[in-house]
Short mmCIF file of C-alpha atoms and ligand atoms in Angstrom, two decimals:
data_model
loop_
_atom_site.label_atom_id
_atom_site.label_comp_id
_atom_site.label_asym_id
_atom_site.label_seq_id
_atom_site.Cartn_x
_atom_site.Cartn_y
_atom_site.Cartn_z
CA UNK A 6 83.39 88.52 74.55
CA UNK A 7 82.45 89.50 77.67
CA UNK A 8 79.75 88.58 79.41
CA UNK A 9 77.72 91.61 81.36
CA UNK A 10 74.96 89.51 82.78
CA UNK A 11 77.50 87.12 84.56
CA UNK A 12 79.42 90.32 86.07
CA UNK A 13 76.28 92.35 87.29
CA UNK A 14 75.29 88.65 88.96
CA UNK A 15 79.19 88.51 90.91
CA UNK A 16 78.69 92.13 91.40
CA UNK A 17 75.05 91.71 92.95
CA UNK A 18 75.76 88.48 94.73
CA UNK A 19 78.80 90.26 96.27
CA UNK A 20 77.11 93.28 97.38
CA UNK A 21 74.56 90.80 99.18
CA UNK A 22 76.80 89.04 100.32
CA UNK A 23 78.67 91.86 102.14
CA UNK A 24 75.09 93.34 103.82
CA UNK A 25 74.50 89.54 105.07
CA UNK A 26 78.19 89.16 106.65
CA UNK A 27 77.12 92.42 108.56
CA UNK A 28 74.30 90.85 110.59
CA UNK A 29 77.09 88.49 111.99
CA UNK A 30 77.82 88.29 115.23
CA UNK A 31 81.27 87.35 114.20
CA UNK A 32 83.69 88.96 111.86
CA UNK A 33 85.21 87.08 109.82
CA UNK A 34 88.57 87.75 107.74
CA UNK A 35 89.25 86.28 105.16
CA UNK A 36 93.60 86.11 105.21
CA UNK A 37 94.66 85.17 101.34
CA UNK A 38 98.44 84.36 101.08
CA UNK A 39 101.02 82.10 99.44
CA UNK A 40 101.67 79.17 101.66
CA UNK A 41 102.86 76.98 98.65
CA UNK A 42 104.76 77.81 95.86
CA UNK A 43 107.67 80.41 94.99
CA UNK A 44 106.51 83.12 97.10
CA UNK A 45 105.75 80.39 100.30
CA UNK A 46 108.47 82.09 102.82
CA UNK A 47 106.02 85.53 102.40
CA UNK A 48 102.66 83.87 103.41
CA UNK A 49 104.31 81.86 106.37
CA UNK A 50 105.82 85.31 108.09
CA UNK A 51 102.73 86.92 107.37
CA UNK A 52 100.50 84.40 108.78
CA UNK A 53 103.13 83.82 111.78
CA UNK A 54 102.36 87.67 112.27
CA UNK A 55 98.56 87.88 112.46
CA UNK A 56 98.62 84.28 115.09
CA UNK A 57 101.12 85.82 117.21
CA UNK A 58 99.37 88.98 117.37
CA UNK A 59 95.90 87.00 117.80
CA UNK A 60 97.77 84.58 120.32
CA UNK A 61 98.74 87.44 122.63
CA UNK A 62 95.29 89.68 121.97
CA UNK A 63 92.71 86.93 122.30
CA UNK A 64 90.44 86.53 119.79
CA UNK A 65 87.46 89.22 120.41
CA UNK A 66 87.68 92.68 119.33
CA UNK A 67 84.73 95.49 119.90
CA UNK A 68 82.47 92.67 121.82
CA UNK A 69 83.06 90.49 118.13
CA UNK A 70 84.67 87.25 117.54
CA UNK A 71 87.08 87.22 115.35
CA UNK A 72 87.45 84.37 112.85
CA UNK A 73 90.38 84.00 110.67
CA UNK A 74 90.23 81.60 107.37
CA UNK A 75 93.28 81.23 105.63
CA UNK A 76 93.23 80.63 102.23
CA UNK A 77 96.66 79.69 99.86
CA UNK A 78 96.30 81.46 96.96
CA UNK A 79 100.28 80.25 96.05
CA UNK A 80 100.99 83.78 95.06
CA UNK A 81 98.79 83.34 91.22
CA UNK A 82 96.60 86.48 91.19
CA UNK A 83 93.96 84.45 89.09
CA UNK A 84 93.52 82.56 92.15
CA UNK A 85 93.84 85.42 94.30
CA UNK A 86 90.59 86.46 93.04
CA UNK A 87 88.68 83.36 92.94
CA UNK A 88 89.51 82.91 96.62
CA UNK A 89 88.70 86.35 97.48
CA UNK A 90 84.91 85.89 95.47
CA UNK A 91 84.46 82.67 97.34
CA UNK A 92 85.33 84.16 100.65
CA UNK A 93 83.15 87.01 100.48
CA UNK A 94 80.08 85.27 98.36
CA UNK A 95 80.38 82.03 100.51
CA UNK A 96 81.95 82.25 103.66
CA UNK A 97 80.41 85.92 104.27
CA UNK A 98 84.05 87.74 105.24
CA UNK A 99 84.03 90.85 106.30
CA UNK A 100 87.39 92.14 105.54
CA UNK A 101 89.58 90.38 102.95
CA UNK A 102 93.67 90.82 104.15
CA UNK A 103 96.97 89.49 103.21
CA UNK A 104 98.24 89.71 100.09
CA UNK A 105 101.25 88.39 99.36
CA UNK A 106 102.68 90.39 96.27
CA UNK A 107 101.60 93.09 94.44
CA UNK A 108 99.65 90.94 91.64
CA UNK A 109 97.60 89.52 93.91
CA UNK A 110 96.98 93.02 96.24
CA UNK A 111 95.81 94.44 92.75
CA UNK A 112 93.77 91.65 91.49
CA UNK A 113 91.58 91.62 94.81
CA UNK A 114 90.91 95.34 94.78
CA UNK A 115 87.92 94.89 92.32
CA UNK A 116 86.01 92.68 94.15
CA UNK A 117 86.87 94.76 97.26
CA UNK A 118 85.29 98.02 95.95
CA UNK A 119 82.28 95.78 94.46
CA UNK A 120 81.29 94.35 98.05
CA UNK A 121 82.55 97.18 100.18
CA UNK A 122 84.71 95.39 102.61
CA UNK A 123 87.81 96.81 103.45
CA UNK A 124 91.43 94.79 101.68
CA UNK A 125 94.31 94.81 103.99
CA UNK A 126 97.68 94.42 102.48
CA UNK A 127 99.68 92.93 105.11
CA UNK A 128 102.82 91.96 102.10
CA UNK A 129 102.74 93.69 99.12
CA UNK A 130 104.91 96.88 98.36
CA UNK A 131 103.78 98.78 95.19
CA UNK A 132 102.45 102.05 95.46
CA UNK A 133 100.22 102.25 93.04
CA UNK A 134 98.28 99.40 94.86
CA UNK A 135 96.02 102.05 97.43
CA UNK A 136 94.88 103.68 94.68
CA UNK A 137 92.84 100.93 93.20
CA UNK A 138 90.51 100.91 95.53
CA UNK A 139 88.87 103.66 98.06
CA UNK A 140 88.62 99.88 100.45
CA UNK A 141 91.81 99.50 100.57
CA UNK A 142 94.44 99.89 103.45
CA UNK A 143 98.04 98.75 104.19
CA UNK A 144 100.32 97.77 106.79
CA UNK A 145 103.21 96.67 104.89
CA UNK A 146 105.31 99.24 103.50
CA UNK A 147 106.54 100.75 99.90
CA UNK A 148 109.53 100.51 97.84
CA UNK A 149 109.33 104.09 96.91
CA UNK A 150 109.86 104.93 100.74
CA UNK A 151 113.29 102.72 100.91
CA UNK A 152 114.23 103.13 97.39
CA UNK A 153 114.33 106.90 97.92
CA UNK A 154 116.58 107.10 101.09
CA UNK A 155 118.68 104.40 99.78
CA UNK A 156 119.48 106.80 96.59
CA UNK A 157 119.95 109.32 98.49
CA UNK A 158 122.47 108.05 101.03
CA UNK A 159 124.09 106.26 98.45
CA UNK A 160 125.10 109.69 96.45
CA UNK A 161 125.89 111.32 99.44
CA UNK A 162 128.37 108.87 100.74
CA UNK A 163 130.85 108.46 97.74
CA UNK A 164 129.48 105.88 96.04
CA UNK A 165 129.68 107.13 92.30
CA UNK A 166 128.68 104.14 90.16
CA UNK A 167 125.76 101.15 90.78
CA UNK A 168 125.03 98.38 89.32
CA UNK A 169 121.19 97.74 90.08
CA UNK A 170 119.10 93.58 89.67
CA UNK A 171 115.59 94.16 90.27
CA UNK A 172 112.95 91.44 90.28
CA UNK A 173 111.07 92.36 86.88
CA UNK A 174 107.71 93.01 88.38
CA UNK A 175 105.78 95.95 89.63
CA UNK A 176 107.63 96.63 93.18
CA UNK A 177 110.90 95.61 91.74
CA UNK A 178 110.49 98.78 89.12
CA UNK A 179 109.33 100.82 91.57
CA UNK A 180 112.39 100.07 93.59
CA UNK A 181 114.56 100.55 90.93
CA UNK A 182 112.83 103.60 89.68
CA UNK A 183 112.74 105.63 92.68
CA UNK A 184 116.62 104.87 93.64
CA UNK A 185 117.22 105.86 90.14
CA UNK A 186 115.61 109.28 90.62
CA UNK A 187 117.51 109.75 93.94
CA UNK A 188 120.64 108.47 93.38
CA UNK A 189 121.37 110.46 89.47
CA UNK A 190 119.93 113.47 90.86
CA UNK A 191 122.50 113.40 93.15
CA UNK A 192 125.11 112.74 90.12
CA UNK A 193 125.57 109.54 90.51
CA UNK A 194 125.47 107.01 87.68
CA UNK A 195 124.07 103.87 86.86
CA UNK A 196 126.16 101.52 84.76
CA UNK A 197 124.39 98.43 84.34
CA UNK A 198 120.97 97.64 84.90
CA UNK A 199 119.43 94.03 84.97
CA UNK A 200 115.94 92.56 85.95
CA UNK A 201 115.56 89.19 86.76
CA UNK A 202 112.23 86.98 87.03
CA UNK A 203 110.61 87.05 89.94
CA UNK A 204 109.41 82.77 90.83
CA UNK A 205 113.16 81.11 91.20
CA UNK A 206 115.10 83.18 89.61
CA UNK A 207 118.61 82.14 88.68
CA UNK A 208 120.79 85.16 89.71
CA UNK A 209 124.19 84.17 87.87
CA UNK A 210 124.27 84.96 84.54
CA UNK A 211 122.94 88.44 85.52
CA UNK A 212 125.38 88.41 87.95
CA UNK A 213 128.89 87.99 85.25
CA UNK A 214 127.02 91.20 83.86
CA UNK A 215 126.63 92.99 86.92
CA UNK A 216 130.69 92.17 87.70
CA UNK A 217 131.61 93.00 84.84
CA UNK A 218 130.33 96.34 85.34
CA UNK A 219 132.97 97.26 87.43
CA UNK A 220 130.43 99.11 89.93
CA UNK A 221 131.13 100.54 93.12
CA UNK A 222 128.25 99.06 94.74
CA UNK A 223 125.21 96.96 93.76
CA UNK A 224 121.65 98.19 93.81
CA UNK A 225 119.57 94.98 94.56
CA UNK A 226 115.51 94.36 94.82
CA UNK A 227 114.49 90.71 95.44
CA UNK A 228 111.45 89.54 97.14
CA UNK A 229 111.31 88.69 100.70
CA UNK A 230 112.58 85.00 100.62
CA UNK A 231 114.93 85.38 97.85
CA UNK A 232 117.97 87.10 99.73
CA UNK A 233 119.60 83.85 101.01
CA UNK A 234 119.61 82.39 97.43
CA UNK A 235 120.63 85.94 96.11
CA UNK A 236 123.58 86.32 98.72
CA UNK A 237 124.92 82.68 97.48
CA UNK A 238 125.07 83.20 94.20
CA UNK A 239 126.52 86.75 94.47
CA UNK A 240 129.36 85.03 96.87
CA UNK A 241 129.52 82.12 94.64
CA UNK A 242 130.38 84.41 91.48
CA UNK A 243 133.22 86.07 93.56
CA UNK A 244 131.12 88.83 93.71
CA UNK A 245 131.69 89.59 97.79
CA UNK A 246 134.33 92.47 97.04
CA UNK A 247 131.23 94.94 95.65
CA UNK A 248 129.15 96.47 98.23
CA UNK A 249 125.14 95.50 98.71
CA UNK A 250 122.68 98.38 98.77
CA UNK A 251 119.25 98.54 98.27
CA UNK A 252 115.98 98.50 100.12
CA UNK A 253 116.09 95.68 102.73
CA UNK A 254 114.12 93.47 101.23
CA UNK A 255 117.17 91.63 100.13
CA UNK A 256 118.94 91.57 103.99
CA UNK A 257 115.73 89.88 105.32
CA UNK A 258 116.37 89.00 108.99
CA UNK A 259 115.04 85.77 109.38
CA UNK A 260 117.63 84.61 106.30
CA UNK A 261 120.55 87.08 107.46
CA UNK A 262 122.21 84.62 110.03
CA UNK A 263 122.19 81.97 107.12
CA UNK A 264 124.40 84.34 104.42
CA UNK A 265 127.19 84.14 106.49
CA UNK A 266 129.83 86.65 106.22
CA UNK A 267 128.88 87.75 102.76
CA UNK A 268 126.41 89.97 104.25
CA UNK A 269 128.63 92.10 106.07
CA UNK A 270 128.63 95.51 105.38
CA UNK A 271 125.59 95.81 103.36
CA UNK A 272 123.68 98.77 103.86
CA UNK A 273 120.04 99.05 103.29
CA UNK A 274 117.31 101.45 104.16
CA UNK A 275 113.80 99.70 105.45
CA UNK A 276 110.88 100.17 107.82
CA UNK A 277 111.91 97.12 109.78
CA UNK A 278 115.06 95.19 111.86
CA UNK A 279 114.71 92.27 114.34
CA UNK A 280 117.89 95.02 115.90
CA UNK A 281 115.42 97.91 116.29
CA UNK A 282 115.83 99.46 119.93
CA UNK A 283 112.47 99.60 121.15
CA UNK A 284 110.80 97.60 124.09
CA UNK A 285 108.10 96.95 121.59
CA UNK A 286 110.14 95.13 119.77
CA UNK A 287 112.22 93.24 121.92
CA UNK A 288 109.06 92.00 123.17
CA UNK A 289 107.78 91.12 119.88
CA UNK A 290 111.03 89.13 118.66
CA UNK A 291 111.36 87.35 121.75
CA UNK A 292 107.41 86.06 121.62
CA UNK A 293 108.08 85.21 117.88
CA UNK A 294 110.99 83.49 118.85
CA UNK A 295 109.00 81.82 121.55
CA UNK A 296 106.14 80.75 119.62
CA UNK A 297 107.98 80.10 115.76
CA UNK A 298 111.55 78.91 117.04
CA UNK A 299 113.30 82.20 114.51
CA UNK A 300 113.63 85.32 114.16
CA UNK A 301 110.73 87.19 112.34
CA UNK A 302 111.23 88.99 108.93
CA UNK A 303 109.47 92.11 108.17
CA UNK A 304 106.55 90.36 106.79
CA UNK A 305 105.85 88.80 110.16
CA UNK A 306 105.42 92.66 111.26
CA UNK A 307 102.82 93.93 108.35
CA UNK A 308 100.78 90.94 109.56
CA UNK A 309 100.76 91.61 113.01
CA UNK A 310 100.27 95.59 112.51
CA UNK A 311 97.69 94.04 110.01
CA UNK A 312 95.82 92.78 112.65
CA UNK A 313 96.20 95.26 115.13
CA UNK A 314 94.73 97.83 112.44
CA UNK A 315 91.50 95.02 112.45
CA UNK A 316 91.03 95.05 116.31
CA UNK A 317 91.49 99.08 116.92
CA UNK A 318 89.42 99.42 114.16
CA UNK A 319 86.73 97.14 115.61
CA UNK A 320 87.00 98.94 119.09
CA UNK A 321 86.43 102.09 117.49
CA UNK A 322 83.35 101.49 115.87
CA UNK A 323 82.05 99.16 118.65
CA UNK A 324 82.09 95.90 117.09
CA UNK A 325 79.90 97.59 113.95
CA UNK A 326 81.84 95.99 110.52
CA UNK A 327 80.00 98.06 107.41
CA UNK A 328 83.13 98.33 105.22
CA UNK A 329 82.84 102.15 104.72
CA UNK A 330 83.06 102.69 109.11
CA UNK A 331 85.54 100.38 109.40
CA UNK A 332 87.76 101.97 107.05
CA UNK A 333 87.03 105.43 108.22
CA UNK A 334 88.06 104.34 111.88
CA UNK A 335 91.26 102.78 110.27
CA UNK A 336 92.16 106.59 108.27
CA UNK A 337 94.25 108.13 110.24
CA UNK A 338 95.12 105.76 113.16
CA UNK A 339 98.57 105.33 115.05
CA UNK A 340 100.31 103.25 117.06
CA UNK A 341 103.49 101.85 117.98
CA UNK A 342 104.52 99.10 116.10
CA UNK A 343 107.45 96.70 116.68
CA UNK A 344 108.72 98.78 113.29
CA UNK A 345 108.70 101.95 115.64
CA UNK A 346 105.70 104.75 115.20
CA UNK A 347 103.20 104.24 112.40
CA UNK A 348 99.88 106.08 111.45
CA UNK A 349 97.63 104.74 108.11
CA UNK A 350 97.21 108.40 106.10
CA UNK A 351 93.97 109.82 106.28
CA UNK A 352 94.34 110.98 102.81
CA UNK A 353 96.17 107.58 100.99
CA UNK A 354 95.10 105.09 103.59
CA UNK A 355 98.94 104.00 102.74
CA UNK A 356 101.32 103.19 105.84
CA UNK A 357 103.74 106.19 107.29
CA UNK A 358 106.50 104.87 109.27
CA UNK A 359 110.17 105.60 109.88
CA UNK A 360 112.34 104.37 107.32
CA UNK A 361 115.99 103.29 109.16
CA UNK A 362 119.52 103.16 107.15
CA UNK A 363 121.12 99.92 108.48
CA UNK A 364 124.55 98.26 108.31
CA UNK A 365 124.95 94.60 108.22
CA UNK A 366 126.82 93.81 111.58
CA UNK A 367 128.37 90.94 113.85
CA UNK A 368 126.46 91.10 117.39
CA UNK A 369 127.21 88.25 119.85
CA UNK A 370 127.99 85.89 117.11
CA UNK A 371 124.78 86.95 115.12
CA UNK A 372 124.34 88.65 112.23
CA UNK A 373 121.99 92.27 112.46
CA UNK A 374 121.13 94.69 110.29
CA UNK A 375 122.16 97.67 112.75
CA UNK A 376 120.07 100.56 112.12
CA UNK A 377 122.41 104.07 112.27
CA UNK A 378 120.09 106.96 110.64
CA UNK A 379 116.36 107.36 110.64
CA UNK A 380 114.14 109.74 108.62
CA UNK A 381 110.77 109.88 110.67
CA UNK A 382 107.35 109.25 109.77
CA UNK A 383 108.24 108.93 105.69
CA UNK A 384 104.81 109.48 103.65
CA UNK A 385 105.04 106.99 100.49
CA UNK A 386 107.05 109.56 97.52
CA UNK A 387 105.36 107.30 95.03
CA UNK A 388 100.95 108.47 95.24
CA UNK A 389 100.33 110.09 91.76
CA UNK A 390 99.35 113.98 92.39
CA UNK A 391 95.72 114.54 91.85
C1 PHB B 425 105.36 92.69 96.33
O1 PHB B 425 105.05 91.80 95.52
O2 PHB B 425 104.72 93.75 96.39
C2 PHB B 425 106.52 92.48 97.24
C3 PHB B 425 106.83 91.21 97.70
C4 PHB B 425 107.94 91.04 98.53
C5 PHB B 425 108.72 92.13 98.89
C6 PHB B 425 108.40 93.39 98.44
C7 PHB B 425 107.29 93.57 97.61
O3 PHB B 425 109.79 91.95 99.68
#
């Protein structure tokens, strides 16, 4: 049964708790991510992110301080939400952020609405995530905006029959759904279609089925951290003769040097590549590399931009942290990002960003993924129409 006197006391004690945290002369954030766990590789680029950014920003922002607590929530939404309660009753956050997958993004967005305090996803990738609450704002990216170009460029450039493994969870269907839509409307055909678990998956049995299959290429969606494990298995199976394509997720560049030759050729579309031409991001691989000892994955860079959203949202409303100002200063903001340009939407508060086409490639003895098309400022295809 459910209880309606406990909720209206968590909804009351966070609303009080979010008009206390405002008389603060600090802000605090309250950064929830897997640091343990299956999902552990997402929370450690994300948090790498938000210290370098803090590390080269200082930690004051509109005349505030800015605290950081990080909490491990080891990617179990349950937890996700107990953490994010606890932060906001207890520790008096401000701003909850992080967010490691899309189960946790969504399970937080409750609480976020309920205290007013803005949610930044830093991690997770499902569309559908903005929608559930008005508080909520991201930096990381979607899978409809890679999945979409991936289709596309895959039926324009001969490749007539795929093969798709998506992780079986929210972004991993979205992935798969959106290439889907792309890549039959432009006649091409999908022969075989598995979904594999998402915590430690073991890719070869799908794998016979995927060879077997006879594709022309393989449409793949795995987590962030998965890719190494995914490329092994696929070389492992004597699966290295059938092209990689999919959104990048699976190419991650702090685990591309690792695959070896494998990886070669793959062609993905993403928001983000450790190759990207920019001075922007030259500077920002070569600090990461400074202060983590490896390259950074695109995780690292929803983090940072994660933060950056925080501080330029502070400056605009002079140090002033009511949720509903602080997410009105973030609608509609740009700036240049080690990803390239990005702006939040005024109307989604969802990210807009270039999305880039990239080959895998051999640079100085390194492995890149080299980034040869890009579609500019790519709204996310997947927001319901109201
Ligand atoms: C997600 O859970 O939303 C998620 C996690 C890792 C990715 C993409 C999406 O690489």
């Amino acid at each position: 049964m459910i209880n309606f006197s406990k909720i209206a006391l968590a909804a009351a004690s966070l609303a009080i708790a979010a008009t206390s945290a405002q008389a603060q002369d600090s802000v605090k954030i309250g950064l929830i991510l897997p640091m343990t766990g299956p999902q552990a590789a997402i929370g450690k680029l994300v948090d790498n992110g938000t210290k370098l950014y803090m590390s080269q920003k200082g930690d004051t922002a509109g005349g505030k301080k800015i605290e950081v607590i990080l909490k491990d929530d080891g990617g179990v939404p349950d937890n996700t939400k107990r953490i994010a309660q606890e932060l906001i009753v207890n520790d008096k956050v401000n701003i909850i952020a992080g967010f490691g997958i899309t189960p946790s993004a969504l399970a937080a967005a409750p609480l976020a609405t309920e205290a007013k305090i803005p949610e930044i996803v830093m991690s997770a990738g499902t569309s559908i995530i903005t929608e559930r609450s008005p508080y909520i704002v991201r930096t990381s990216f979607t899978l409809a905006q890679s999945s979409t170009i991936i289709g596309d460029w895959a039926a324009k450039n001969g490749i007539k029959k795929v093969a798709t493994l998506t992780s079986d969870y929210a972004p991993g269907n979205d992935a798969l759904n959106f290439f889907k839509q792309n890549f039959t409307a432009g006649s091409g055909q999908i022969v075989e279609e598995v979904k594999v678990p998402l915590a430690n998956p073991d890719f070869a049995p799908f794998l016979q089925r995927m060879k077997d299959a006879n594709p022309d290429a393989i449409f793949v969606f795995v987590p962030a951290g998965q890719g190494g494990n995914f490329m092994k298995q696929y070389t492992e199976r004597g699966l290295n003769k059938i092209k990689v394509i999919g959104p990048g997720d699976v190419m991650d560049d702090d685990l591309l040097n690792a695959m070896g030759d494998a990886a070669l050729g793959a062609v993905t579309a993403l928001h983000y590549s450790a190759d990207h031409d920019s001075q922007a991001n030259r500077d920002f691989v070569a600090a990461y590399k400074k202060m983590f000892g490896q390259r950074p994955g695109f995780m690292a860079v929803g983090g940072y931009d994660g933060m950056n959203l925080i501080y330029e949202a502070l400056k605009k409303t002079g140090g002033k942290t009511e949720g509903d100002a602080l997410v009105e200063a973030m609608k509609g903001m740009k700036w240049e990002s080690p990803r390239g340009p990005m702006s939040i939407d005024p109307d989604t508060r969802d990210v807009i960003h270039n999305e880039y086409i990239r080959k895998v490639e051999k640079k100085n003895g390194e492995l890149y993924n080299v980034e040869f098309q890009t579609f500019p400022n790519v709204k996310d295809p997947g927001k319901t129409k109201k």
